Amino acid sequence: MNMRDLFPGYYQPTEEEFAELWEKCIFSFDTNVLLHIYRYSPKTRERLFDILQKFQERIWIPHQVAYEIHKNRLTVISDQSGAYKEIQTILDKNLAIGALKDPLFKNFKRHPFIDVNKIIEDIELVIKKIEDDLQVKKQAHPNYLESDDLWDKLIAIINGKIGQPYIKDKLKEIHKDAEQRFKDSVPPGYEDAKEKPAPDKYGDVVIWRQLIDYAKSEKKSLIFVTDDNKQDWWLKHDRKTVSPRPELVEEMRTEAGVRFYMYSADRFLDYAQKFLNLSEQPEVIEEAREIRGQDLESKPLLTEQNLSTKEELKKELQIVKEDQALLQIKLKKLQFPFHKSIFGKMEEYDIEEKLINLQRAQRLAEEKLAALE
């Protein structure tokens, strides 16, 4: 037996294996991805629905995911409809015209070429335009609590594609097994053990067991699409996402005898539109990537190293900039013929994602440095 067979989780599938995987696999989706229908713009949402409909016969949703989308749907809807008020609060706090008037009049009232009154007037007009525009958008925002065509469309796609729940005794057994997995840091789910109470902390383990059971019963390989970025799903190195956790790939191979792979929503949309020969919509991929990245923005990349001094921050910032420069060079060196394959673009995509993460790290370091000045 060769090394790839002995340690499948540590080897990227070949181009031929990827092609076969996409031709025959089951596609399954995590809770966060399905609830993106409320977060995406109409164009991105329609592309997601289009792809889901085209793959409909090969879609299967774990019962735990179906439960979670029902449980969390109203919260997501409220978050989106509440954004208008939150933005207004931010504007009131940071663009209070009263706070601007005093320093402007105090320092520049008698400047020969600066009309402070005109500056104040222009600022007030801009703020008023933004507030009016927010109100218009708020009034036009769909009331999904009364009529939800997005939900109806999603249910029409996944109805009949949802697994059965575990019986009570089986669920208790999985929860008990999950506790041992958490203690041993066996993926997935142990990151949730730190943040969530029971039984919510067992959700990822339940999803994982249901994926294994279904793949085993169908004898088909499986692609799981998730925007969960935690390291109990993904192998990470030097703050970069490398691949699905090798343990997951190997456990699926051992338990179900099939191949397993994962994509984030943006990468899935990118590869799916190529596989299905759909028109390319790079703005859709970019938006999906940004939606996924919003969660990363709230999780600082440098906190693990506890950087607090100027010297440490400057050193980290220099490393980040050097990494960016090297990746930019590598990106430019990629030859065009390499990208003719649907799956050959993976290296370019990985580099772009690493650059995005490095840009966030640079911004965080610069913000911390500014705060220490």
CSV table of N, CA and C in Angstrom, one decimal, residues 258-344:
chain,number,residue,atom,x,y,z
A,258,VAL,N,-15.4,5.7,1.7
A,258,VAL,CA,-15.6,6.6,0.6
A,258,VAL,C,-14.7,7.9,0.8
A,259,ARG,N,-14.5,8.6,-0.3
A,259,ARG,CA,-13.7,9.8,-0.3
A,259,ARG,C,-14.6,11.0,0.3
A,260,PHE,N,-13.9,11.9,1.0
A,260,PHE,CA,-14.5,13.1,1.6
A,260,PHE,C,-13.7,14.3,1.3
A,261,TYR,N,-14.4,15.4,1.0
A,261,TYR,CA,-13.7,16.7,0.8
A,261,TYR,C,-14.7,17.8,1.2
A,262,MET,N,-14.1,19.0,1.5
A,262,MET,CA,-14.9,20.1,1.9
A,262,MET,C,-14.5,21.4,1.1
A,263,TYR,N,-15.5,22.3,1.0
A,263,TYR,CA,-15.3,23.6,0.4
A,263,TYR,C,-16.0,24.6,1.3
A,264,SER,N,-15.5,25.8,1.3
A,264,SER,CA,-16.2,27.0,1.8
A,264,SER,C,-17.2,27.3,0.8
A,265,ALA,N,-18.2,28.2,1.1
A,265,ALA,CA,-19.3,28.5,0.2
A,265,ALA,C,-18.8,29.2,-1.1
A,266,ASP,N,-17.8,30.1,-0.9
A,266,ASP,CA,-17.3,30.8,-2.1
A,266,ASP,C,-16.5,29.9,-3.0
A,267,ARG,N,-15.7,29.0,-2.5
A,267,ARG,CA,-15.0,28.1,-3.3
A,267,ARG,C,-15.9,27.1,-4.0
A,268,PHE,N,-17.0,26.7,-3.3
A,268,PHE,CA,-17.9,25.8,-3.9
A,268,PHE,C,-18.6,26.5,-5.1
A,269,LEU,N,-19.1,27.7,-4.9
A,269,LEU,CA,-19.7,28.4,-6.0
A,269,LEU,C,-18.8,28.6,-7.2
A,270,ASP,N,-17.5,28.8,-6.9
A,270,ASP,CA,-16.6,29.0,-8.0
A,270,ASP,C,-16.4,27.7,-8.8
A,271,TYR,N,-16.2,26.6,-8.1
A,271,TYR,CA,-16.0,25.4,-8.8
A,271,TYR,C,-17.2,24.9,-9.5
A,272,ALA,N,-18.4,25.1,-8.8
A,272,ALA,CA,-19.6,24.6,-9.3
A,272,ALA,C,-20.0,25.3,-10.6
A,273,GLN,N,-19.8,26.6,-10.7
A,273,GLN,CA,-20.2,27.3,-11.9
A,273,GLN,C,-19.3,26.8,-13.1
A,274,LYS,N,-18.1,26.4,-12.8
A,274,LYS,CA,-17.2,25.9,-13.9
A,274,LYS,C,-17.7,24.5,-14.2
A,275,PHE,N,-17.9,23.7,-13.2
A,275,PHE,CA,-18.3,22.3,-13.5
A,275,PHE,C,-19.6,22.3,-14.3
A,276,LEU,N,-20.6,23.2,-14.0
A,276,LEU,CA,-21.9,23.2,-14.7
A,276,LEU,C,-21.9,24.1,-15.9
A,277,ASN,N,-20.7,24.6,-16.3
A,277,ASN,CA,-20.6,25.5,-17.4
A,277,ASN,C,-21.5,26.7,-17.4
A,278,LEU,N,-21.6,27.3,-16.2
A,278,LEU,CA,-22.4,28.5,-16.1
A,278,LEU,C,-21.6,29.7,-16.4
A,279,SER,N,-22.2,30.8,-16.7
A,279,SER,CA,-21.5,32.0,-17.0
A,279,SER,C,-20.7,32.4,-15.7
A,280,GLU,N,-19.5,32.9,-15.9
A,280,GLU,CA,-18.7,33.2,-14.7
A,280,GLU,C,-19.2,34.5,-14.1
A,281,GLN,N,-19.3,34.6,-12.8
A,281,GLN,CA,-19.8,35.8,-12.1
A,281,GLN,C,-18.8,36.0,-10.9
A,282,PRO,N,-17.7,36.6,-11.2
A,282,PRO,CA,-16.7,36.8,-10.2
A,282,PRO,C,-17.1,37.6,-9.0
A,283,GLU,N,-18.1,38.6,-9.3
A,283,GLU,CA,-18.6,39.4,-8.2
A,283,GLU,C,-19.4,38.5,-7.2
A,284,VAL,N,-20.0,37.5,-7.7
A,284,VAL,CA,-20.7,36.5,-6.8
A,284,VAL,C,-19.7,35.8,-5.9
A,285,ILE,N,-18.6,35.4,-6.4
A,285,ILE,CA,-17.6,34.7,-5.6
A,285,ILE,C,-17.0,35.6,-4.6
A,286,GLU,N,-16.8,36.8,-5.0
A,286,GLU,CA,-16.2,37.8,-4.1
A,286,GLU,C,-17.1,38.1,-2.9
A,287,GLU,N,-18.4,38.3,-3.2
A,287,GLU,CA,-19.4,38.6,-2.2
A,287,GLU,C,-19.5,37.4,-1.2
A,288,ALA,N,-19.5,36.2,-1.7
A,288,ALA,CA,-19.6,35.0,-0.8
A,288,ALA,C,-18.3,34.9,0.0
A,289,ARG,N,-17.2,35.3,-0.5
A,289,ARG,CA,-15.9,35.3,0.2
A,289,ARG,C,-16.0,36.4,1.3
A,290,GLU,N,-16.6,37.5,1.0
A,290,GLU,CA,-16.7,38.6,2.0
A,290,GLU,C,-17.6,38.2,3.1
A,291,ILE,N,-18.7,37.6,2.8
A,291,ILE,CA,-19.7,37.2,3.8
A,291,ILE,C,-19.0,36.2,4.8
A,292,ARG,N,-18.3,35.2,4.2
A,292,ARG,CA,-17.5,34.3,5.0
A,292,ARG,C,-16.5,35.0,5.9
A,293,GLY,N,-15.8,36.0,5.3
A,293,GLY,CA,-14.8,36.8,6.0
A,293,GLY,C,-15.3,37.7,7.1
A,294,GLN,N,-16.6,38.0,7.1
A,294,GLN,CA,-17.1,38.8,8.2
A,294,GLN,C,-16.9,38.2,9.5
A,295,ASP,N,-17.0,36.9,9.6
A,295,ASP,CA,-16.9,36.2,10.8
A,295,ASP,C,-15.4,36.2,11.2
A,296,LEU,N,-14.5,36.2,10.2
A,296,LEU,CA,-13.1,36.2,10.5
A,296,LEU,C,-12.7,37.6,11.1
A,297,GLU,N,-13.3,38.6,10.6
A,297,GLU,CA,-13.0,40.0,11.1
A,297,GLU,C,-13.2,40.1,12.6
A,298,SER,N,-14.1,39.3,13.2
A,298,SER,CA,-14.4,39.4,14.6
A,298,SER,C,-13.5,38.5,15.4
A,299,LYS,N,-12.6,37.8,14.7
A,299,LYS,CA,-11.6,36.9,15.4
A,299,LYS,C,-10.2,37.2,15.0
A,300,PRO,N,-9.6,38.2,15.7
A,300,PRO,CA,-8.3,38.7,15.4
A,300,PRO,C,-7.3,37.6,15.1
A,301,LEU,N,-6.5,37.7,14.0
A,301,LEU,CA,-5.6,36.7,13.6
A,301,LEU,C,-4.3,36.6,14.5
A,302,LEU,N,-4.0,37.7,15.2
A,302,LEU,CA,-2.8,37.8,15.9
A,302,LEU,C,-2.9,37.5,17.4
A,303,THR,N,-4.1,37.3,17.9
A,303,THR,CA,-4.3,37.1,19.3
A,303,THR,C,-3.6,35.9,19.9
A,304,GLU,N,-3.4,34.9,19.1
A,304,GLU,CA,-2.7,33.7,19.6
A,304,GLU,C,-1.3,34.0,20.2
A,305,GLN,N,-0.7,35.0,19.5
A,305,GLN,CA,0.7,35.3,19.9
A,305,GLN,C,0.7,36.4,21.0
A,306,ASN,N,-0.4,36.9,21.3
A,306,ASN,CA,-0.5,37.9,22.4
A,306,ASN,C,0.4,39.0,22.2
A,307,LEU,N,0.4,39.6,21.0
A,307,LEU,CA,1.3,40.7,20.7
A,307,LEU,C,0.8,41.9,21.4
A,308,SER,N,1.7,42.5,22.2
A,308,SER,CA,1.3,43.7,22.9
A,308,SER,C,2.3,44.8,22.9
A,309,THR,N,3.5,44.6,22.6
A,309,THR,CA,4.5,45.6,22.5
A,309,THR,C,4.7,46.1,21.1
A,310,LYS,N,5.2,47.3,21.0
A,310,LYS,CA,5.5,47.9,19.6
A,310,LYS,C,6.5,47.0,18.9
A,311,GLU,N,7.5,46.5,19.6
A,311,GLU,CA,8.5,45.7,18.9
A,311,GLU,C,8.0,44.4,18.3
A,312,GLU,N,7.1,43.8,19.1
A,312,GLU,CA,6.5,42.5,18.6
A,312,GLU,C,5.6,42.8,17.4
A,313,LEU,N,4.8,43.9,17.5
A,313,LEU,CA,3.9,44.2,16.5
A,313,LEU,C,4.6,44.6,15.2
A,314,LYS,N,5.7,45.4,15.3
A,314,LYS,CA,6.5,45.8,14.2
A,314,LYS,C,7.1,44.5,13.5
A,315,LYS,N,7.6,43.6,14.3
A,315,LYS,CA,8.2,42.4,13.8
A,315,LYS,C,7.1,41.6,13.0
A,316,GLU,N,6.0,41.4,13.6
A,316,GLU,CA,4.9,40.6,13.0
A,316,GLU,C,4.4,41.3,11.7
A,317,LEU,N,4.3,42.6,11.7
A,317,LEU,CA,3.9,43.4,10.6
A,317,LEU,C,4.9,43.2,9.4
A,318,GLN,N,6.2,43.2,9.7
A,318,GLN,CA,7.2,43.0,8.7
A,318,GLN,C,7.1,41.6,8.1
A,319,ILE,N,6.9,40.6,8.9
A,319,ILE,CA,6.7,39.2,8.4
A,319,ILE,C,5.5,39.1,7.5
A,320,VAL,N,4.4,39.7,7.9
A,320,VAL,CA,3.2,39.7,7.1
A,320,VAL,C,3.4,40.3,5.8
A,321,LYS,N,4.1,41.5,5.7
A,321,LYS,CA,4.4,42.2,4.5
A,321,LYS,C,5.3,41.3,3.6
A,322,GLU,N,6.3,40.7,4.2
A,322,GLU,CA,7.1,39.8,3.4
A,322,GLU,C,6.4,38.6,2.8
A,323,ASP,N,5.5,38.0,3.6
A,323,ASP,CA,4.7,36.9,3.1
A,323,ASP,C,3.8,37.4,1.9
A,324,GLN,N,3.2,38.6,2.1
A,324,GLN,CA,2.4,39.1,1.0
A,324,GLN,C,3.2,39.3,-0.3
A,325,ALA,N,4.4,39.8,-0.2
A,325,ALA,CA,5.2,40.0,-1.3
A,325,ALA,C,5.6,38.7,-2.0
A,326,LEU,N,5.9,37.7,-1.3
A,326,LEU,CA,6.3,36.4,-1.8
A,326,LEU,C,5.1,35.8,-2.6
A,327,LEU,N,3.9,35.9,-1.9
A,327,LEU,CA,2.7,35.3,-2.6
A,327,LEU,C,2.3,36.1,-3.8
A,328,GLN,N,2.5,37.4,-3.9
A,328,GLN,CA,2.2,38.1,-5.1
A,328,GLN,C,3.2,37.7,-6.2
A,329,ILE,N,4.4,37.4,-5.9
A,329,ILE,CA,5.4,37.0,-6.9
A,329,ILE,C,4.9,35.6,-7.4
A,330,LYS,N,4.5,34.7,-6.5
A,330,LYS,CA,4.1,33.4,-6.9
A,330,LYS,C,2.9,33.4,-7.8
A,331,LEU,N,1.9,34.3,-7.4
A,331,LEU,CA,0.7,34.5,-8.2
A,331,LEU,C,1.0,34.9,-9.6
A,332,LYS,N,1.9,35.8,-9.8
A,332,LYS,CA,2.3,36.3,-11.1
A,332,LYS,C,3.0,35.2,-12.0
A,333,LYS,N,3.7,34.3,-11.3
A,333,LYS,CA,4.4,33.3,-12.0
A,333,LYS,C,3.5,32.1,-12.6
A,334,LEU,N,2.3,32.0,-12.0
A,334,LEU,CA,1.4,31.0,-12.5
A,334,LEU,C,1.2,31.1,-14.0
A,335,GLN,N,1.3,30.1,-14.7
A,335,GLN,CA,1.2,30.2,-16.2
A,335,GLN,C,-0.3,30.0,-16.6
A,336,PHE,N,-0.7,30.7,-17.6
A,336,PHE,CA,-2.1,30.6,-18.1
A,336,PHE,C,-2.6,29.2,-18.4
A,337,PRO,N,-1.9,28.3,-19.1
A,337,PRO,CA,-2.4,27.0,-19.4
A,337,PRO,C,-2.7,26.2,-18.1
A,338,PHE,N,-2.1,26.6,-17.0
A,338,PHE,CA,-2.4,25.8,-15.8
A,338,PHE,C,-3.9,26.0,-15.4
A,339,HIS,N,-4.5,27.1,-15.8
A,339,HIS,CA,-5.9,27.4,-15.4
A,339,HIS,C,-7.0,26.8,-16.3
A,340,LYS,N,-6.6,26.1,-17.3
A,340,LYS,CA,-7.6,25.6,-18.3
A,340,LYS,C,-8.5,24.6,-17.6
A,341,SER,N,-8.0,23.8,-16.7
A,341,SER,CA,-8.7,22.8,-16.0
A,341,SER,C,-9.7,23.5,-15.0
A,342,ILE,N,-10.8,22.9,-14.8
A,342,ILE,CA,-11.8,23.3,-13.7
A,342,ILE,C,-11.1,23.4,-12.4
A,343,PHE,N,-10.3,22.3,-12.1
A,343,PHE,CA,-9.8,22.2,-10.7
A,343,PHE,C,-8.3,22.7,-10.7
A,344,GLY,N,-7.7,23.0,-11.8
A,344,GLY,CA,-6.4,23.5,-11.8
A,344,GLY,C,-6.2,24.8,-11.2
